[in-house]
Each structure stands twice: as structure tokens, then as C-alpha cells.
Amino acid sequence: MNSDTDKPLHLGDLEGIKRSGVRIVALTAYDACFAALLEEAGVDIVLVGDSLGMTLHGAQGTLGVGMDEMVYHCRSAATGTRRALLLADLPFMSYPDATRALENAARLLAVGARAVKLEGGEECLEIVRHLVLRGIPVCSHLGLQPQSMLQRGGLRMHGARPEEADRIRRAAPLLEEAGAGALVLECVPDALAAELRAVLRIPVIGIGAGPDCDGQVLVLHDMLGLSPNPPSFSRDFLRGTRGGVREAVANYVREVRAGRFPEARPQPTPRG
Ligand code: KIV
């Protein structure tokens, strides 16, 4: 989005992009090579996601990913980015309280992340506030929260049940008030994502949350057709291209910006 100015993008810039009506494009990358390729293709946010537990390590989920691995991949991806916003996940158990969250977020910022993402709603308000007050830009993550899969039933749509939808509805504005600069909504009904997009000042970045979001994020390996069990809401952008990975990513950027990806759908089935 900022490619015209070449100015590095920060989390605080995303509200302005939302207001301008331009869709925000995000993808995961875990190393310098792919991070650079994404940036060249015009991706706004390079997410060093803890999805690397699945995409790189072949695990069933994200619970085995630790801080040292996140720091390693974040440092590598940072080498490949200049303009794009490098967002890094705080992995499982790296933010059990505000003090540990701050220590670990600082480690990610020290190797080049410009913001951190953490999963959780009302139970995380104090942590979000603590980080933001100390200068750490925070993106929240609601809906399907892979780090809570053992507790919350994991890989399914979240927010279809009224009590779940209400929990998300309550948490989102509180996270915004606590200082979160963006909200990732994973695997929630399209209508709920659209509703939150309308009430929040900060951008809603959807994954399996339908087309009515301020931006979209996908896992790189899913959209390149490399994952053994990609979620039904993803699309293989590599299939049928002649220009390989660069063309696939450029197509994704174009389709998201044009509002053509994702299409409205009945109900998504999550990854796995
Ligand atoms: O870890 C990750 O890649 C993520 C995305 C699924 C949003 O959090």
C-alpha cells in the first residue's frame, strides 16, 4: 500500500489505510527470501506467524513453537523487509503475564519486528495495555485461536454459537480501547466480521472471515498449494500460473485489493 512512498509501514498507519478504503494485504513468511518476495509483490504486512510450527516443522499445531524459534525466524524475515510491516507472533506461553509479555515482545522488536500479535480477548486486556503503554505496537487475534485449541476445541469456526459471538463482540472494542492497532479475526462467520469491521476504528484483518474485512491474511504455504491440508477458505494461487511464486503472490495482492478474494461463502471449514 505504501509502495508509492516507499516509507516503512507501521501498525499505527493501518487505521488511515482502513479509512481510505484500501484493503490491507498480509501473508506469512518466515525467512528473508520469501519476506523480500512478498514485499516486492506489494504485500503490506509480512507476518512471522507461529503457523511455522505446521508449515516448517510439520507439527499438528502451534503449541510447540517457542520464543527462540520466533526470534530466529523474525530476524531472518526482517533482513528481507524494508517497507512492509513485519509483524511477529508471540508464541504459546510467551505472555502468561504482562511482565513476561513485555520481555518477549521486546526480543521480537530487537530483531526487527515492528509489532507483535497475540491471541486472546478480555483475559488479555491488561497485557495489551501494558505492552502498548511501553511502546510495543500490538495486533490482537480473536476467533479461532490456535494456541487455545486444546481448550476451545480448535480447528472449527468460532462465533457461530451465540455465546461465542457475544464474547468476540465484547472483546474486540475493549482490545481497541486497550490500544491494539489491528485485529486478526480467524474463522468467524462473515456477518460477525462485517459487524466488527463497521464498529471498530482499527482494521479487521480476516482469515476465513469472509470478504467484508479491512484486509486479508493467509498462510503462505496454503496459498501456494504446499500444505497437505489447507483450510477450505484458502485458495491455491500458484495453480495455473506461468510466473511461479512471484506471480502467485502478485495475483493474491491484486485479488485482495480488488475485493475479489475471498468470495462470500456459506461457512468455512478450518485448517486440518
Ligand atoms: O500464525 C499465523 O500464521 C497466523 C495466521 C493464521 C493469522 O496467526
XYZ file of C-alpha atoms and ligand atoms in Angstrom:
280
model
C 0.000 0.000 0.000
C 2.795 2.420 0.833
C 4.772 1.317 -2.241
C 4.223 4.736 -3.812
C 6.074 6.453 -0.984
C 8.439 3.613 -0.079
C 8.025 4.699 3.526
C 8.208 1.880 6.090
C 4.729 0.926 7.211
C 3.868 0.896 10.919
C 0.927 -0.597 12.750
C -0.346 2.902 13.526
C -0.632 3.613 9.768
C -3.244 0.899 9.297
C -6.137 2.940 10.689
C -5.548 5.529 7.965
C -5.473 2.819 5.307
C -8.761 1.478 6.661
C -10.298 4.959 6.453
C -9.065 5.326 2.879
C -10.949 2.165 1.943
C -7.879 0.417 0.505
C -7.710 -3.215 1.542
C -4.712 -4.334 3.579
C -2.804 -7.348 2.263
C -0.949 -9.683 4.606
C 0.820 -13.022 4.196
C 3.066 -15.117 6.381
C 6.791 -15.513 5.714
C 9.452 -16.982 7.918
C 12.695 -16.105 6.145
C 14.448 -13.310 4.275
C 13.907 -14.754 0.794
C 10.129 -15.010 0.990
C 9.769 -11.824 3.029
C 11.569 -9.899 0.256
C 9.484 -11.562 -2.444
C 6.274 -10.628 -0.617
C 7.379 -7.047 -0.146
C 8.286 -6.732 -3.831
C 4.843 -8.015 -4.764
C 3.228 -5.257 -2.698
C 2.221 -7.151 0.449
C 1.660 -4.665 3.290
C 2.172 -6.966 6.286
C 4.660 -9.820 6.478
C 3.533 -11.978 9.373
C 6.103 -14.206 11.034
C 3.353 -16.450 12.313
C 3.637 -19.279 14.780
C 1.994 -21.239 11.957
C 5.643 -22.045 11.239
C 5.102 -24.908 13.670
C 2.982 -26.513 10.971
C 4.437 -25.114 7.751
C 8.130 -25.517 8.636
C 8.216 -28.080 11.420
C 5.405 -30.330 10.230
C 3.659 -30.295 13.613
C -0.093 -30.567 14.015
C -0.399 -27.165 15.647
C 1.415 -24.142 17.013
C 1.883 -25.207 20.640
C 5.440 -26.476 20.192
C 6.770 -23.180 18.854
C 8.969 -21.296 21.327
C 10.454 -17.833 21.624
C 13.895 -18.824 20.347
C 12.374 -20.105 17.110
C 10.261 -16.974 16.688
C 13.307 -14.776 17.270
C 15.330 -16.778 14.737
C 12.688 -16.552 12.001
C 11.833 -12.959 12.781
C 15.475 -11.901 12.438
C 15.671 -13.695 9.115
C 12.418 -12.216 7.746
C 13.475 -8.747 8.927
C 16.547 -8.977 6.716
C 14.238 -9.272 3.707
C 11.877 -6.403 4.516
C 12.218 -2.651 4.437
C 8.812 -1.166 3.649
C 6.399 -3.910 4.701
C 5.231 -4.063 8.305
C 6.948 -7.008 9.954
C 4.504 -8.452 12.460
C 5.598 -11.330 14.709
C 3.524 -13.722 16.773
C 4.096 -14.084 20.477
C 4.021 -17.880 20.713
C 2.232 -20.153 23.166
C 3.038 -19.392 26.837
C 5.252 -16.425 25.985
C 2.745 -13.969 27.504
C 1.381 -15.628 30.666
C 1.557 -12.214 32.383
C 2.328 -8.643 31.446
C 5.963 -8.771 32.551
C 6.844 -11.861 30.522
C 4.869 -10.500 27.564
C 6.926 -7.317 27.620
C 10.244 -9.190 27.836
C 9.329 -11.462 24.947
C 7.789 -8.752 22.767
C 10.973 -6.727 23.263
C 13.027 -9.684 22.000
C 10.984 -9.737 18.785
C 11.265 -5.985 18.292
C 15.007 -6.179 18.920
C 15.443 -8.416 15.856
C 13.309 -6.315 13.532
C 9.593 -6.878 14.218
C 7.622 -3.637 14.140
C 4.644 -5.072 16.016
C 3.619 -8.224 17.834
C 0.431 -10.254 17.596
C -1.146 -12.124 20.459
C -4.205 -14.321 20.756
C -6.909 -13.617 23.293
C -9.792 -11.413 24.308
C -10.828 -9.944 27.642
C -8.297 -12.081 29.528
C -5.515 -10.283 27.621
C -6.604 -6.669 28.067
C -4.102 -5.941 30.793
C -1.278 -7.435 28.733
C -2.207 -5.439 25.637
C -2.417 -2.236 27.687
C 0.914 -2.959 29.393
C 2.707 -3.504 26.065
C 1.162 -0.538 24.289
C 1.899 1.846 27.161
C 5.540 0.811 26.892
C 5.787 1.457 23.178
C 5.105 -2.012 21.743
C 2.588 -1.963 18.896
C 0.109 -4.833 19.360
C -2.213 -6.632 16.984
C -4.880 -8.776 18.643
C -6.201 -12.097 17.373
C -9.734 -13.393 18.031
C -11.972 -16.119 16.670
C -10.118 -19.347 16.108
C -7.087 -19.097 18.383
C -4.762 -21.976 17.505
C -2.850 -21.606 20.791
C -6.040 -22.490 22.715
C -7.019 -25.412 20.552
C -6.787 -27.976 23.365
C -9.173 -25.932 25.451
C -11.512 -24.390 22.921
C -11.992 -27.224 20.508
C -9.574 -25.806 17.994
C -9.969 -26.117 14.303
C -13.517 -25.052 13.680
C -15.460 -21.898 13.087
C -15.676 -19.655 16.154
C -18.506 -17.245 16.749
C -21.254 -19.313 15.159
C -22.636 -20.098 18.628
C -24.351 -17.036 20.119
C -22.317 -17.095 23.353
C -19.058 -17.265 21.390
C -20.139 -14.454 19.092
C -21.025 -12.327 22.110
C -17.640 -12.981 23.695
C -15.902 -11.812 20.496
C -18.271 -8.808 20.192
C -17.467 -7.782 23.755
C -13.710 -8.310 23.488
C -13.000 -6.534 20.190
C -13.847 -2.942 21.244
C -12.153 -3.483 24.606
C -8.947 -4.573 22.852
C -9.159 -1.485 20.659
C -9.611 0.659 23.755
C -6.628 -1.079 25.393
C -4.517 0.073 22.446
C -4.475 -2.778 19.935
C -3.719 -1.326 16.494
C -5.348 -4.071 14.431
C -7.420 -7.185 14.926
C -6.930 -10.510 13.165
C -10.207 -12.431 13.046
C -9.737 -16.088 12.197
C -12.530 -18.411 11.129
C -15.559 -16.436 12.188
C -18.840 -16.073 10.311
C -18.750 -13.439 7.560
C -21.549 -11.447 9.175
C -19.730 -11.182 12.511
C -16.539 -9.958 10.809
C -18.553 -7.386 8.849
C -20.253 -6.204 12.025
C -16.947 -5.744 13.858
C -15.374 -4.027 10.875
C -18.183 -1.479 10.994
C -17.888 -0.724 14.715
C -14.110 -0.724 15.127
C -11.789 2.147 14.284
C -8.856 -0.259 13.877
C -8.665 -2.544 10.845
C -10.103 -6.039 10.913
C -7.839 -8.430 9.024
C -9.672 -11.598 8.200
C -8.618 -15.170 7.585
C -11.576 -17.385 6.920
C -13.765 -14.460 7.970
C -15.283 -13.569 4.608
C -14.807 -10.670 2.218
C -16.170 -7.848 4.369
C -12.926 -7.134 6.252
C -10.423 -4.283 6.005
C -7.722 -6.695 4.940
C -6.880 -10.348 4.479
C -4.128 -12.642 5.649
C -3.271 -16.170 4.535
C -0.589 -18.676 5.399
C 1.943 -18.640 2.548
C 2.163 -22.420 2.261
C -1.632 -22.676 1.982
C -1.898 -20.132 -0.826
C 0.974 -21.758 -2.714
C -0.746 -25.127 -2.554
C 2.037 -26.621 -0.424
C 0.093 -27.525 2.727
C -1.162 -31.106 2.960
C -4.491 -29.992 4.463
C -5.153 -26.389 3.526
C -8.254 -24.792 5.025
C -11.228 -24.559 2.698
C -11.197 -20.750 2.782
C -7.703 -20.552 1.253
C -7.006 -20.657 -2.477
C -4.088 -22.120 -4.391
C -2.828 -19.010 -6.181
C 0.106 -20.895 -7.722
C -2.053 -23.289 -9.680
C -2.213 -22.365 -13.322
C 0.353 -19.558 -13.171
C 3.333 -19.438 -15.509
C 5.316 -16.943 -13.472
C 5.687 -19.132 -10.390
C 5.626 -17.915 -6.812
C 6.087 -14.215 -7.683
C 3.078 -14.274 -9.951
C 1.017 -16.226 -7.416
C 1.726 -13.655 -4.694
C 1.105 -10.744 -7.090
C -2.246 -12.312 -8.008
C -3.159 -12.641 -4.344
C -2.288 -8.962 -3.743
C -4.372 -7.898 -6.730
C -7.364 -10.062 -5.803
C -7.430 -8.896 -2.170
C -7.084 -5.206 -3.111
C -9.859 -5.554 -5.664
C -12.117 -7.224 -3.097
C -12.306 -10.372 -5.207
C -10.640 -12.595 -2.609
C -12.173 -14.122 -0.660
C -15.600 -14.566 -2.142
C -18.617 -14.698 0.120
C -19.153 -18.300 1.112
C -21.623 -20.392 3.114
C -19.472 -21.436 6.137
C -15.712 -22.078 6.236
C -14.087 -25.278 7.469
C -10.864 -24.511 9.263
C -7.395 -25.890 8.529
C -6.766 -29.563 9.160
O 0.425 -17.939 12.729
C -0.161 -17.492 11.745
O 0.226 -17.699 10.600
C -1.357 -16.703 11.986
C -2.290 -16.511 10.839
C -3.067 -17.754 10.644
C -3.162 -15.316 11.005
O -1.609 -16.277 13.074
